[in-house]
Short mmCIF file of C-alpha atoms and ligand atoms in Angstrom, two decimals:
data_model
loop_
_atom_site.label_atom_id
_atom_site.label_comp_id
_atom_site.label_asym_id
_atom_site.label_seq_id
_atom_site.Cartn_x
_atom_site.Cartn_y
_atom_site.Cartn_z
CA MET A 1 26.36 -13.60 19.91
CA SER A 2 27.02 -15.20 23.25
CA ARG A 3 24.48 -17.45 24.94
CA ARG A 4 22.42 -15.52 27.44
CA THR A 5 22.55 -16.52 31.07
CA ASP A 6 19.89 -14.13 32.35
CA GLN A 7 16.26 -15.25 32.53
CA LEU A 8 13.01 -14.47 30.78
CA HIS A 9 10.52 -11.95 32.16
CA LEU A 10 6.86 -12.81 31.82
CA GLY A 11 3.88 -10.52 32.17
CA ALA A 12 0.21 -11.56 32.09
CA PHE A 13 -2.47 -9.40 30.48
CA LEU A 14 -5.47 -9.31 32.76
CA ALA A 15 -8.52 -9.05 30.50
CA ASN A 16 -12.00 -9.89 31.78
CA SER A 17 -12.79 -13.46 30.64
CA GLY A 18 -9.69 -13.69 28.44
CA HIS A 19 -7.82 -11.80 25.79
CA HIS A 20 -9.41 -13.41 22.75
CA VAL A 21 -12.27 -11.36 21.32
CA ALA A 22 -14.63 -14.38 21.64
CA ALA A 23 -13.35 -15.51 25.05
CA TRP A 24 -16.54 -14.66 26.92
CA ARG A 25 -18.52 -17.10 24.73
CA HIS A 26 -16.22 -20.05 25.42
CA PRO A 27 -17.94 -22.83 27.40
CA GLU A 28 -15.23 -22.64 30.05
CA ALA A 29 -15.36 -18.86 30.45
CA GLN A 30 -17.27 -17.01 33.10
CA ALA A 31 -19.36 -14.63 30.99
CA ASP A 32 -19.72 -12.05 33.77
CA ALA A 33 -16.04 -12.18 34.81
CA SER A 34 -15.66 -8.44 34.29
CA GLN A 35 -17.83 -7.70 37.32
CA ASP A 36 -16.52 -10.39 39.63
CA PHE A 37 -13.58 -9.46 41.82
CA GLU A 38 -13.23 -13.12 42.91
CA HIS A 39 -12.46 -13.97 39.28
CA PHE A 40 -9.58 -11.46 39.15
CA LYS A 41 -8.33 -12.64 42.51
CA ARG A 42 -8.17 -16.26 41.31
CA ILE A 43 -6.34 -15.22 38.14
CA ALA A 44 -3.85 -13.02 40.01
CA GLN A 45 -3.08 -15.74 42.54
CA LEU A 46 -2.68 -18.32 39.79
CA ALA A 47 -0.23 -16.06 37.90
CA GLU A 48 1.68 -15.55 41.12
CA ARG A 49 1.82 -19.32 41.64
CA GLY A 50 3.52 -19.41 38.22
CA LYS A 51 6.07 -16.79 39.50
CA LEU A 52 5.20 -14.39 36.69
CA ASP A 53 6.80 -10.94 36.90
CA ALA A 54 3.65 -8.88 36.62
CA LEU A 55 -0.03 -8.53 35.86
CA PHE A 56 -0.85 -5.91 33.29
CA ILE A 57 -4.12 -4.08 32.71
CA ALA A 58 -4.81 -2.15 29.50
CA ASP A 59 -7.17 0.81 29.59
CA VAL A 60 -9.26 3.15 27.54
CA VAL A 61 -11.25 5.99 29.12
CA ALA A 62 -14.24 5.55 26.82
CA LEU A 63 -16.10 2.67 25.21
CA TRP A 64 -13.67 0.62 23.14
CA GLY A 65 -15.33 1.69 19.87
CA HIS A 66 -18.73 3.13 19.01
CA HIS A 67 -20.06 0.60 16.47
CA LEU A 68 -22.64 -0.84 18.78
CA ASP A 69 -23.67 -3.75 16.59
CA ALA A 70 -20.15 -5.20 16.80
CA LEU A 71 -19.28 -3.93 20.28
CA SER A 72 -22.43 -5.47 21.74
CA ARG A 73 -21.11 -8.87 20.62
CA THR A 74 -17.89 -8.52 22.62
CA ALA A 75 -17.18 -8.26 26.36
CA ARG A 76 -15.21 -5.06 25.80
CA ALA A 77 -17.75 -2.43 26.71
CA GLU A 78 -17.16 -2.72 30.46
CA HIS A 79 -14.04 -3.04 32.55
CA PHE A 80 -12.89 -1.94 35.97
CA GLU A 81 -10.66 1.09 36.36
CA PRO A 82 -7.14 -0.44 36.50
CA LEU A 83 -5.65 1.29 39.56
CA THR A 84 -8.71 0.48 41.63
CA LEU A 85 -8.64 -3.17 40.59
CA LEU A 86 -4.88 -3.49 41.14
CA SER A 87 -5.11 -1.87 44.58
CA ALA A 88 -7.61 -4.56 45.57
CA LEU A 89 -5.42 -7.27 44.04
CA ALA A 90 -2.41 -5.93 45.96
CA ALA A 91 -4.18 -7.00 49.14
CA VAL A 92 -4.62 -10.63 48.02
CA THR A 93 -1.18 -11.19 46.44
CA GLU A 94 2.34 -10.95 47.84
CA ARG A 95 4.93 -10.80 45.10
CA ILE A 96 3.58 -10.32 41.61
CA GLY A 97 4.03 -6.90 39.97
CA LEU A 98 0.94 -4.76 39.23
CA ILE A 99 1.06 -2.66 36.06
CA ALA A 100 -1.80 -0.29 35.21
CA THR A 101 -2.29 1.70 32.04
CA ALA A 102 -2.97 5.42 32.35
CA THR A 103 -3.07 7.98 29.56
CA THR A 104 -1.11 11.21 29.62
CA THR A 105 -3.56 12.80 27.18
CA TYR A 106 -6.60 12.91 29.47
CA ASN A 107 -5.08 13.05 32.94
CA GLU A 108 -3.11 15.45 35.12
CA PRO A 109 0.39 14.52 36.28
CA TYR A 110 -0.25 15.25 39.95
CA HIS A 111 -3.13 12.74 40.01
CA ILE A 112 -1.08 10.08 38.27
CA ALA A 113 2.01 10.58 40.45
CA ARG A 114 -0.13 10.36 43.55
CA LYS A 115 -2.12 7.29 42.51
CA PHE A 116 0.89 5.23 41.42
CA ALA A 117 2.88 6.28 44.49
CA SER A 118 -0.06 5.08 46.59
CA LEU A 119 -0.28 1.76 44.74
CA ASP A 120 3.45 1.30 45.20
CA HIS A 121 3.11 1.78 48.97
CA ILE A 122 -0.02 -0.36 49.26
CA SER A 123 1.67 -3.20 47.34
CA LYS A 124 5.09 -2.74 49.01
CA GLY A 125 6.91 -1.86 45.81
CA ARG A 126 5.07 -3.74 43.06
CA ALA A 127 3.55 -0.92 40.97
CA GLY A 128 4.19 -0.16 37.30
CA TRP A 129 2.74 2.55 35.06
CA ASN A 130 2.04 1.81 31.40
CA LEU A 131 2.22 5.30 29.94
CA VAL A 132 0.01 5.60 26.87
CA THR A 133 -1.06 8.55 24.75
CA SER A 134 -4.56 7.14 24.01
CA VAL A 135 -5.39 5.00 21.00
CA VAL A 136 -9.14 5.57 21.09
CA ALA A 137 -10.11 8.99 19.72
CA ASP A 138 -13.55 8.87 21.41
CA GLU A 139 -11.83 9.55 24.74
CA ALA A 140 -11.75 13.25 23.77
CA TRP A 141 -15.54 13.45 24.14
CA ASN A 142 -15.30 12.54 27.81
CA PHE A 143 -12.88 15.34 28.61
CA GLY A 144 -14.42 18.49 27.23
CA ARG A 145 -13.00 18.23 23.71
CA ASP A 146 -14.73 17.55 20.41
CA GLN A 147 -11.73 15.90 18.81
CA HIS A 148 -8.69 13.87 19.78
CA VAL A 149 -5.44 15.69 20.53
CA ASP A 150 -3.09 15.44 17.50
CA HIS A 151 -0.44 12.74 17.57
CA PRO A 152 2.65 15.05 17.84
CA ASP A 153 0.93 17.09 20.56
CA ARG A 154 0.03 13.93 22.45
CA TYR A 155 3.68 12.95 22.57
CA ARG A 156 4.94 16.44 23.51
CA ARG A 157 2.47 16.44 26.36
CA ALA A 158 3.48 12.88 27.30
CA GLU A 159 7.17 13.84 27.57
CA GLU A 160 6.47 16.74 29.86
CA PHE A 161 3.83 14.79 31.79
CA HIS A 162 6.33 12.02 32.44
CA ASP A 163 9.00 14.44 33.64
CA VAL A 164 6.59 16.08 36.06
CA VAL A 165 5.43 12.74 37.47
CA LYS A 166 9.01 11.60 38.08
CA GLY A 167 9.82 14.95 39.68
CA LEU A 168 6.85 14.61 42.00
CA TRP A 169 7.88 11.11 43.04
CA ASP A 170 11.11 12.69 44.27
CA SER A 171 9.27 15.20 46.45
CA TRP A 172 10.56 13.52 49.58
CA ASP A 173 13.86 11.95 50.47
CA ASP A 174 13.51 8.28 51.31
CA ASP A 175 14.12 9.04 54.99
CA ALA A 176 12.10 12.28 55.17
CA PHE A 177 9.40 10.86 57.44
CA LEU A 178 10.75 10.59 60.99
CA ARG A 179 7.42 9.96 62.75
CA ASP A 180 9.30 10.46 66.00
CA LYS A 181 6.84 10.48 68.89
CA ALA A 182 9.51 11.49 71.41
CA SER A 183 10.70 14.62 69.60
CA GLY A 184 7.30 15.41 68.14
CA ARG A 185 8.71 15.74 64.61
CA TYR A 186 6.68 13.87 61.98
CA PHE A 187 8.90 14.75 59.04
CA ASP A 188 12.13 16.61 58.40
CA PRO A 189 11.36 19.80 56.40
CA GLY A 190 14.90 19.77 55.03
CA LYS A 191 14.09 16.55 53.19
CA LEU A 192 11.11 17.94 51.33
CA HIS A 193 11.61 19.18 47.74
CA VAL A 194 9.33 21.51 45.82
CA LEU A 195 9.31 20.76 42.09
CA ASP A 196 8.11 24.17 40.87
CA HIS A 197 7.59 23.00 37.30
CA GLN A 198 6.56 25.53 34.65
CA GLY A 199 6.33 24.15 31.13
CA GLU A 200 4.41 24.22 27.84
CA HIS A 201 1.53 22.08 29.14
CA PHE A 202 1.79 22.02 32.90
CA SER A 203 2.45 24.24 35.80
CA VAL A 204 2.89 22.09 38.89
CA ARG A 205 4.33 23.35 42.12
CA GLY A 206 4.32 20.16 44.20
CA PRO A 207 5.34 18.60 46.49
CA LEU A 208 3.44 15.32 46.37
CA ASN A 209 1.43 14.43 49.47
CA VAL A 210 2.59 10.81 49.45
CA ALA A 211 6.01 9.62 50.67
CA ARG A 212 8.61 8.58 48.10
CA PRO A 213 7.48 5.23 46.58
CA PRO A 214 9.23 2.10 47.90
CA GLN A 215 10.69 1.51 44.43
CA GLY A 216 11.82 5.14 44.22
CA HIS A 217 9.80 5.35 41.03
CA PRO A 218 7.19 2.76 40.03
CA VAL A 219 8.39 0.88 36.92
CA LEU A 220 7.80 2.84 33.70
CA VAL A 221 6.21 0.84 30.87
CA GLN A 222 5.53 2.09 27.33
CA ALA A 223 4.11 0.69 24.10
CA GLY A 224 4.08 3.33 21.37
CA ALA A 225 5.05 2.05 17.93
CA SER A 226 5.45 5.34 16.01
CA ALA A 227 8.76 7.23 15.73
CA ASP A 228 7.63 9.55 18.54
CA GLY A 229 6.54 6.57 20.60
CA ARG A 230 9.87 4.82 20.17
CA ARG A 231 11.81 7.93 21.01
CA LEU A 232 9.90 8.33 24.26
CA ALA A 233 10.40 4.64 25.01
CA ALA A 234 14.14 4.87 24.39
CA ARG A 235 14.38 7.84 26.74
CA VAL A 236 12.18 6.72 29.62
CA ALA A 237 10.71 3.21 29.35
CA GLU A 238 11.99 0.39 31.53
CA VAL A 239 9.64 -2.17 29.99
CA ILE A 240 8.48 -1.95 26.39
CA PHE A 241 5.54 -3.86 24.94
CA VAL A 242 5.79 -4.60 21.24
CA ALA A 243 3.87 -6.54 18.64
CA PRO A 244 6.49 -7.73 16.12
CA GLN A 245 5.61 -10.15 13.33
CA ASP A 246 8.57 -12.53 13.42
CA VAL A 247 11.90 -13.13 15.09
CA GLU A 248 13.82 -11.04 12.51
CA SER A 249 11.67 -7.94 12.99
CA GLY A 250 11.86 -8.58 16.75
CA GLN A 251 15.66 -8.60 16.57
CA ALA A 252 15.70 -5.41 14.51
CA PHE A 253 13.43 -3.60 16.96
CA TYR A 254 15.44 -4.88 19.94
CA ARG A 255 18.74 -3.72 18.48
CA GLU A 256 17.47 -0.34 17.29
CA LEU A 257 15.65 0.48 20.50
CA LYS A 258 18.60 -0.39 22.71
CA GLU A 259 20.93 1.64 20.46
CA GLN A 260 18.54 4.57 20.62
CA ALA A 261 18.46 4.24 24.43
CA ALA A 262 22.28 4.32 24.51
CA GLY A 263 21.96 7.74 22.84
CA PHE A 264 20.13 8.87 25.99
CA GLY A 265 22.93 7.48 28.15
CA ARG A 266 21.01 4.37 29.11
CA GLY A 267 22.40 0.84 29.34
CA ALA A 268 20.90 -2.08 27.38
CA ASP A 269 19.91 -3.85 30.60
CA GLU A 270 17.90 -0.84 31.80
CA ILE A 271 15.16 -1.71 29.30
CA LYS A 272 13.24 -4.98 29.03
CA ILE A 273 11.53 -5.60 25.71
CA LEU A 274 8.48 -7.87 25.88
CA PRO A 275 6.54 -8.80 22.72
CA GLY A 276 2.95 -9.91 23.08
CA ILE A 277 2.12 -13.55 22.41
CA THR A 278 -1.00 -15.73 22.71
CA PRO A 279 -0.23 -19.31 23.74
CA PHE A 280 -2.57 -22.22 23.07
CA VAL A 281 -1.05 -25.14 24.95
CA GLY A 282 -2.12 -28.76 24.62
CA ARG A 283 -0.81 -32.12 25.80
CA THR A 284 -0.46 -32.82 22.08
CA ARG A 285 -0.19 -30.46 19.09
CA GLU A 286 -3.60 -31.66 17.93
CA GLU A 287 -5.16 -30.76 21.25
CA ALA A 288 -3.57 -27.29 21.15
CA ARG A 289 -4.83 -26.74 17.61
CA GLU A 290 -8.35 -27.87 18.61
CA ARG A 291 -8.37 -25.33 21.46
CA PHE A 292 -7.38 -22.60 19.07
CA GLU A 293 -9.97 -23.56 16.43
CA GLU A 294 -12.70 -23.89 19.05
CA LEU A 295 -12.23 -20.27 20.04
CA GLN A 296 -11.82 -18.96 16.52
CA ALA A 297 -15.14 -20.59 15.56
CA LEU A 298 -16.84 -18.37 18.16
CA VAL A 299 -15.82 -15.11 16.45
CA ASP A 300 -19.03 -13.44 15.29
CA PRO A 301 -18.67 -12.25 11.66
CA LEU A 302 -19.81 -8.75 12.64
CA VAL A 303 -17.02 -8.60 15.22
CA GLY A 304 -14.54 -9.97 12.70
CA LEU A 305 -15.52 -7.38 10.10
CA ARG A 306 -15.09 -4.63 12.70
CA LEU A 307 -11.57 -5.89 13.48
CA LEU A 308 -10.88 -5.62 9.75
CA ALA A 309 -12.38 -2.13 9.48
CA ASP A 310 -10.34 -0.95 12.48
CA THR A 311 -7.20 -2.18 10.76
CA LEU A 312 -7.90 -1.40 7.09
CA GLY A 313 -9.85 1.83 7.55
CA GLU A 314 -13.50 2.75 7.19
CA ASP A 315 -13.23 3.47 3.48
CA ILE A 316 -13.31 -0.21 2.58
CA ASP A 317 -16.88 -1.48 2.73
CA LEU A 318 -16.94 -5.26 2.99
CA SER A 319 -20.61 -5.60 3.91
CA GLY A 320 -21.86 -6.78 0.50
CA HIS A 321 -18.99 -9.22 -0.06
CA ASP A 322 -18.93 -12.98 0.37
CA LEU A 323 -17.01 -13.68 3.58
CA ASP A 324 -15.50 -16.74 1.97
CA GLY A 325 -14.38 -14.80 -1.10
CA PRO A 326 -11.23 -12.71 -1.53
CA LEU A 327 -10.66 -9.22 -0.18
CA PRO A 328 -11.82 -6.74 -2.87
CA ASP A 329 -9.35 -4.35 -4.47
CA THR A 330 -8.41 -1.71 -1.96
CA PRO A 331 -7.02 1.76 -2.52
CA PRO A 332 -3.58 2.40 -1.02
CA GLY A 333 -3.87 3.21 2.64
CA GLN A 334 -3.48 6.32 4.64
CA ARG A 335 -3.65 4.36 7.86
CA GLY A 336 0.02 3.46 7.85
CA SER A 337 1.80 0.21 7.77
CA ARG A 338 -0.61 -2.00 9.66
CA ARG A 339 -3.19 -1.63 6.88
CA ASP A 340 -0.63 -2.34 4.19
CA GLN A 341 0.80 -5.31 6.06
CA THR A 342 -2.66 -6.80 6.50
CA ILE A 343 -3.58 -6.37 2.84
CA ALA A 344 -0.21 -7.82 1.79
CA LEU A 345 -0.82 -10.84 4.04
CA ALA A 346 -4.24 -11.46 2.46
CA ARG A 347 -2.77 -11.31 -1.07
CA ARG A 348 0.31 -13.37 -0.27
CA GLU A 349 -1.59 -16.21 1.36
CA ASN A 350 -4.70 -15.87 -0.78
CA LEU A 351 -6.91 -15.47 2.29
CA SER A 352 -10.66 -15.01 2.22
CA ILE A 353 -12.24 -12.14 4.17
CA ARG A 354 -13.19 -14.56 6.95
CA GLN A 355 -9.70 -16.07 7.10
CA LEU A 356 -8.18 -12.61 7.26
CA TYR A 357 -10.29 -11.40 10.18
CA LEU A 358 -9.62 -14.67 11.97
CA ARG A 359 -5.90 -13.94 11.64
CA LEU A 360 -6.46 -10.61 13.37
CA ALA A 361 -8.59 -12.25 16.06
CA GLY A 362 -5.92 -14.90 16.69
CA ALA A 363 -3.40 -12.21 17.84
CA ASN A 364 0.01 -13.80 17.27
CA PRO A 365 -0.85 -17.30 18.46
CA ALA A 366 1.74 -19.83 19.57
CA ILE A 367 0.06 -23.21 19.22
CA GLY A 368 1.64 -26.41 20.49
CA THR A 369 2.84 -28.48 23.41
CA ALA A 370 4.64 -26.98 26.40
CA GLU A 371 7.93 -28.00 24.74
CA ASP A 372 6.95 -26.23 21.52
CA ILE A 373 6.09 -23.02 23.37
CA ALA A 374 9.28 -23.21 25.43
CA ASP A 375 11.30 -23.78 22.22
CA LEU A 376 9.78 -20.67 20.70
CA PHE A 377 10.41 -18.55 23.82
CA GLU A 378 13.98 -19.82 24.01
CA HIS A 379 14.63 -19.12 20.35
CA TRP A 380 13.39 -15.52 20.59
CA PHE A 381 15.26 -14.93 23.82
CA GLN A 382 18.55 -16.44 22.70
CA SER A 383 18.31 -14.57 19.36
CA TYR A 384 18.16 -11.26 21.26
CA ALA A 385 14.71 -10.58 19.86
CA CYS A 386 13.23 -10.01 23.35
CA ASP A 387 13.84 -10.13 27.10
CA GLY A 388 10.67 -12.06 27.76
CA PHE A 389 6.99 -11.95 26.79
CA ASN A 390 3.82 -10.23 27.68
CA VAL A 391 1.38 -13.08 27.51
CA PHE A 392 -2.16 -12.66 26.24
CA PHE A 393 -4.08 -15.55 27.81
CA PRO A 394 -6.91 -16.31 25.40
CA VAL A 395 -9.44 -17.67 27.94
CA PHE A 396 -9.34 -17.57 31.73
CA PRO A 397 -8.72 -19.57 33.74
CA GLY A 398 -7.89 -22.59 31.56
CA THR A 399 -5.17 -21.19 29.30
CA LEU A 400 -3.37 -19.56 32.25
CA GLU A 401 -3.65 -22.81 34.20
CA SER A 402 -2.10 -24.87 31.43
CA PHE A 403 0.64 -22.26 31.00
CA VAL A 404 1.47 -22.30 34.72
CA GLU A 405 1.28 -26.07 35.00
CA GLN A 406 3.00 -27.04 31.76
CA VAL A 407 4.99 -24.22 30.16
CA VAL A 408 6.46 -22.60 33.29
CA PRO A 409 7.96 -25.89 34.61
CA GLU A 410 9.47 -26.55 31.17
CA LEU A 411 11.05 -23.07 31.14
CA GLN A 412 12.31 -23.62 34.69
CA ARG A 413 13.78 -26.99 33.75
CA ARG A 414 15.74 -25.23 31.00
CA GLY A 415 16.99 -22.59 33.45
CA LEU A 416 15.11 -19.91 31.52
CA PHE A 417 12.72 -18.86 34.25
CA ARG A 418 12.83 -18.36 38.03
CA ARG A 419 11.70 -21.16 40.35
CA GLU A 420 11.02 -18.70 43.17
CA TYR A 421 10.81 -14.94 43.44
CA SER A 422 14.16 -13.77 44.78
CA GLY A 423 13.12 -10.15 45.35
CA ARG A 424 10.03 -8.47 46.68
CA THR A 425 9.56 -5.54 44.32
CA LEU A 426 8.69 -5.41 40.63
CA ARG A 427 12.04 -3.68 40.00
CA GLU A 428 13.81 -6.60 41.64
CA HIS A 429 11.88 -9.15 39.55
CA LEU A 430 12.90 -7.25 36.41
CA GLY A 431 16.50 -6.73 37.51
CA LEU A 432 16.10 -2.93 37.37
CA LYS A 433 17.99 -0.53 39.61
CA ARG A 434 16.18 1.65 42.13
CA PRO A 435 16.53 5.26 40.95
CA ALA A 436 18.19 7.80 43.24
CA ASN A 437 16.24 10.90 44.25
CA ARG A 438 17.16 13.69 41.81
CA PHE A 439 17.15 16.31 44.57
CA SER A 440 19.33 14.32 46.97
CA GLN A 441 21.70 13.71 44.05
CA GLU A 442 21.91 17.44 43.40
CA GLN A 443 22.79 18.05 47.03
CA THR A 444 25.45 15.39 47.31
CA GLY A 445 26.85 15.95 43.81
CA PRO A 446 27.96 13.19 41.43
C1 FMN B 501 0.87 -4.12 23.68
C2 FMN B 501 0.24 -2.76 23.61
C3 FMN B 501 -0.68 -2.37 24.58
C4 FMN B 501 -1.28 -1.10 24.53
N1 FMN B 501 -2.20 -0.77 25.45
C5 FMN B 501 -2.86 0.41 25.33
C6 FMN B 501 -3.91 0.75 26.21
O1 FMN B 501 -4.25 -0.02 27.09
N2 FMN B 501 -4.52 1.94 26.06
C7 FMN B 501 -4.17 2.84 25.09
O2 FMN B 501 -4.76 3.91 25.01
N3 FMN B 501 -3.17 2.54 24.23
C8 FMN B 501 -2.53 1.36 24.32
N4 FMN B 501 -1.54 1.04 23.45
C9 FMN B 501 -1.20 2.04 22.45
C10 FMN B 501 0.09 2.76 22.67
O3 FMN B 501 0.56 2.82 23.94
C11 FMN B 501 0.10 4.12 22.02
O4 FMN B 501 -0.61 5.05 22.79
C12 FMN B 501 -0.51 4.02 20.65
O5 FMN B 501 0.06 2.93 19.98
C13 FMN B 501 -0.29 5.29 19.87
O6 FMN B 501 1.07 5.55 19.83
P1 FMN B 501 1.96 5.27 18.58
O7 FMN B 501 1.35 6.09 17.51
O8 FMN B 501 3.32 5.71 19.03
O9 FMN B 501 1.90 3.79 18.29
C14 FMN B 501 -0.92 -0.21 23.49
C15 FMN B 501 0.00 -0.59 22.52
C16 FMN B 501 0.58 -1.86 22.55
C17 FMN B 501 1.57 -2.22 21.50
#
């Protein structure tokens, strides 16, 4: 394959005191970061100094688990609502993209269309929507249901939800608002479009009461790993988050997804695939390794065992077992491939229970000098295994600082990353086209 001449795209996960499960206990971390807007402001401005494409906020509309003994040893039980936080951050940043997660399972499309259109206006074209179908089943209890919506239903609803949101964003032509004091006309009624959607899950008349977003549509992000999730991604996603194990599986996913997208009439460059990665950067490899080990040593065994239970399933009780002994025999899983992969890893590498949960806590670490990290990014990128990375910074602000000060300049030196933002919108950073209004298209014909 030919050598790529485009550049990497980099997103930064914005998680309270850091992405690592023990981040809040690190001596450098601000333990109450989750409640401190100044903390998020510093992080956002630092990421923007590094010219990163976007900030990304994950979300769950419930507590992130109900095992209080473990949860109470993490900083995951509280976090700001993403659109509210990103709206505030829009006011203290200029260029960086702002991607919020919102579920289609426990929301209404009119609300979502309106909120993201508003964020896009407030930020002058920097909004992105990470469309999820809800991983945490407990969310159901907060929305009048006693159990989670089934997986296939979640995706059917998501498809229709997405189509309604996009339709609502096209409620107005780009030039519908005249605001002409002299003539007294505020908008041109001929440039207003009523969606009139009637479907299996939604009946939405429209139009939206917010002007068409500056980007036309905020950038659509998706991260589902199942067959249904991939299908939706291939049809609608412009950025896809993935968690592949190695460069070969990354290449396979990249190829398959872009082929699948071609089946929906979409070009390969209309979708940016960004695997998650957790960099630990040091001036030397030893220093990087020490930083990693320092954090891993802070993982409370109860939290580690919960990570294991979440991955392997509740039917495996590890409580009476020696943490430094092997994983006991486990029945074949019903939880799908992640369970099997994790068990296979433990057997293959002869890992103890503690070593296994530390692997899960480490979350795909890349440990080394700035050159090592840049080598790895370059290898993935040039192998067509990704279009960039979504970076999990283990502890704020230090690991983001060392990334911005050491890794970004190395990537720039290699021509792999921008030195300055050339555009103003998130679409422009990602090299994505601005979509035409579906109603104007209908009027003017192809
Ligand atoms: C990198 C990444 C980030 C995700 N973030 C969230 C999130 O913030 N909230 C959520 O409910 N699901 C999140 N998900 C889950 C998916 O978007 C999806 O809803 C879930 O994996 C179930 O779909 P699937 O069965 O197709 O994988 C994330 C997944 C990945 C890979």
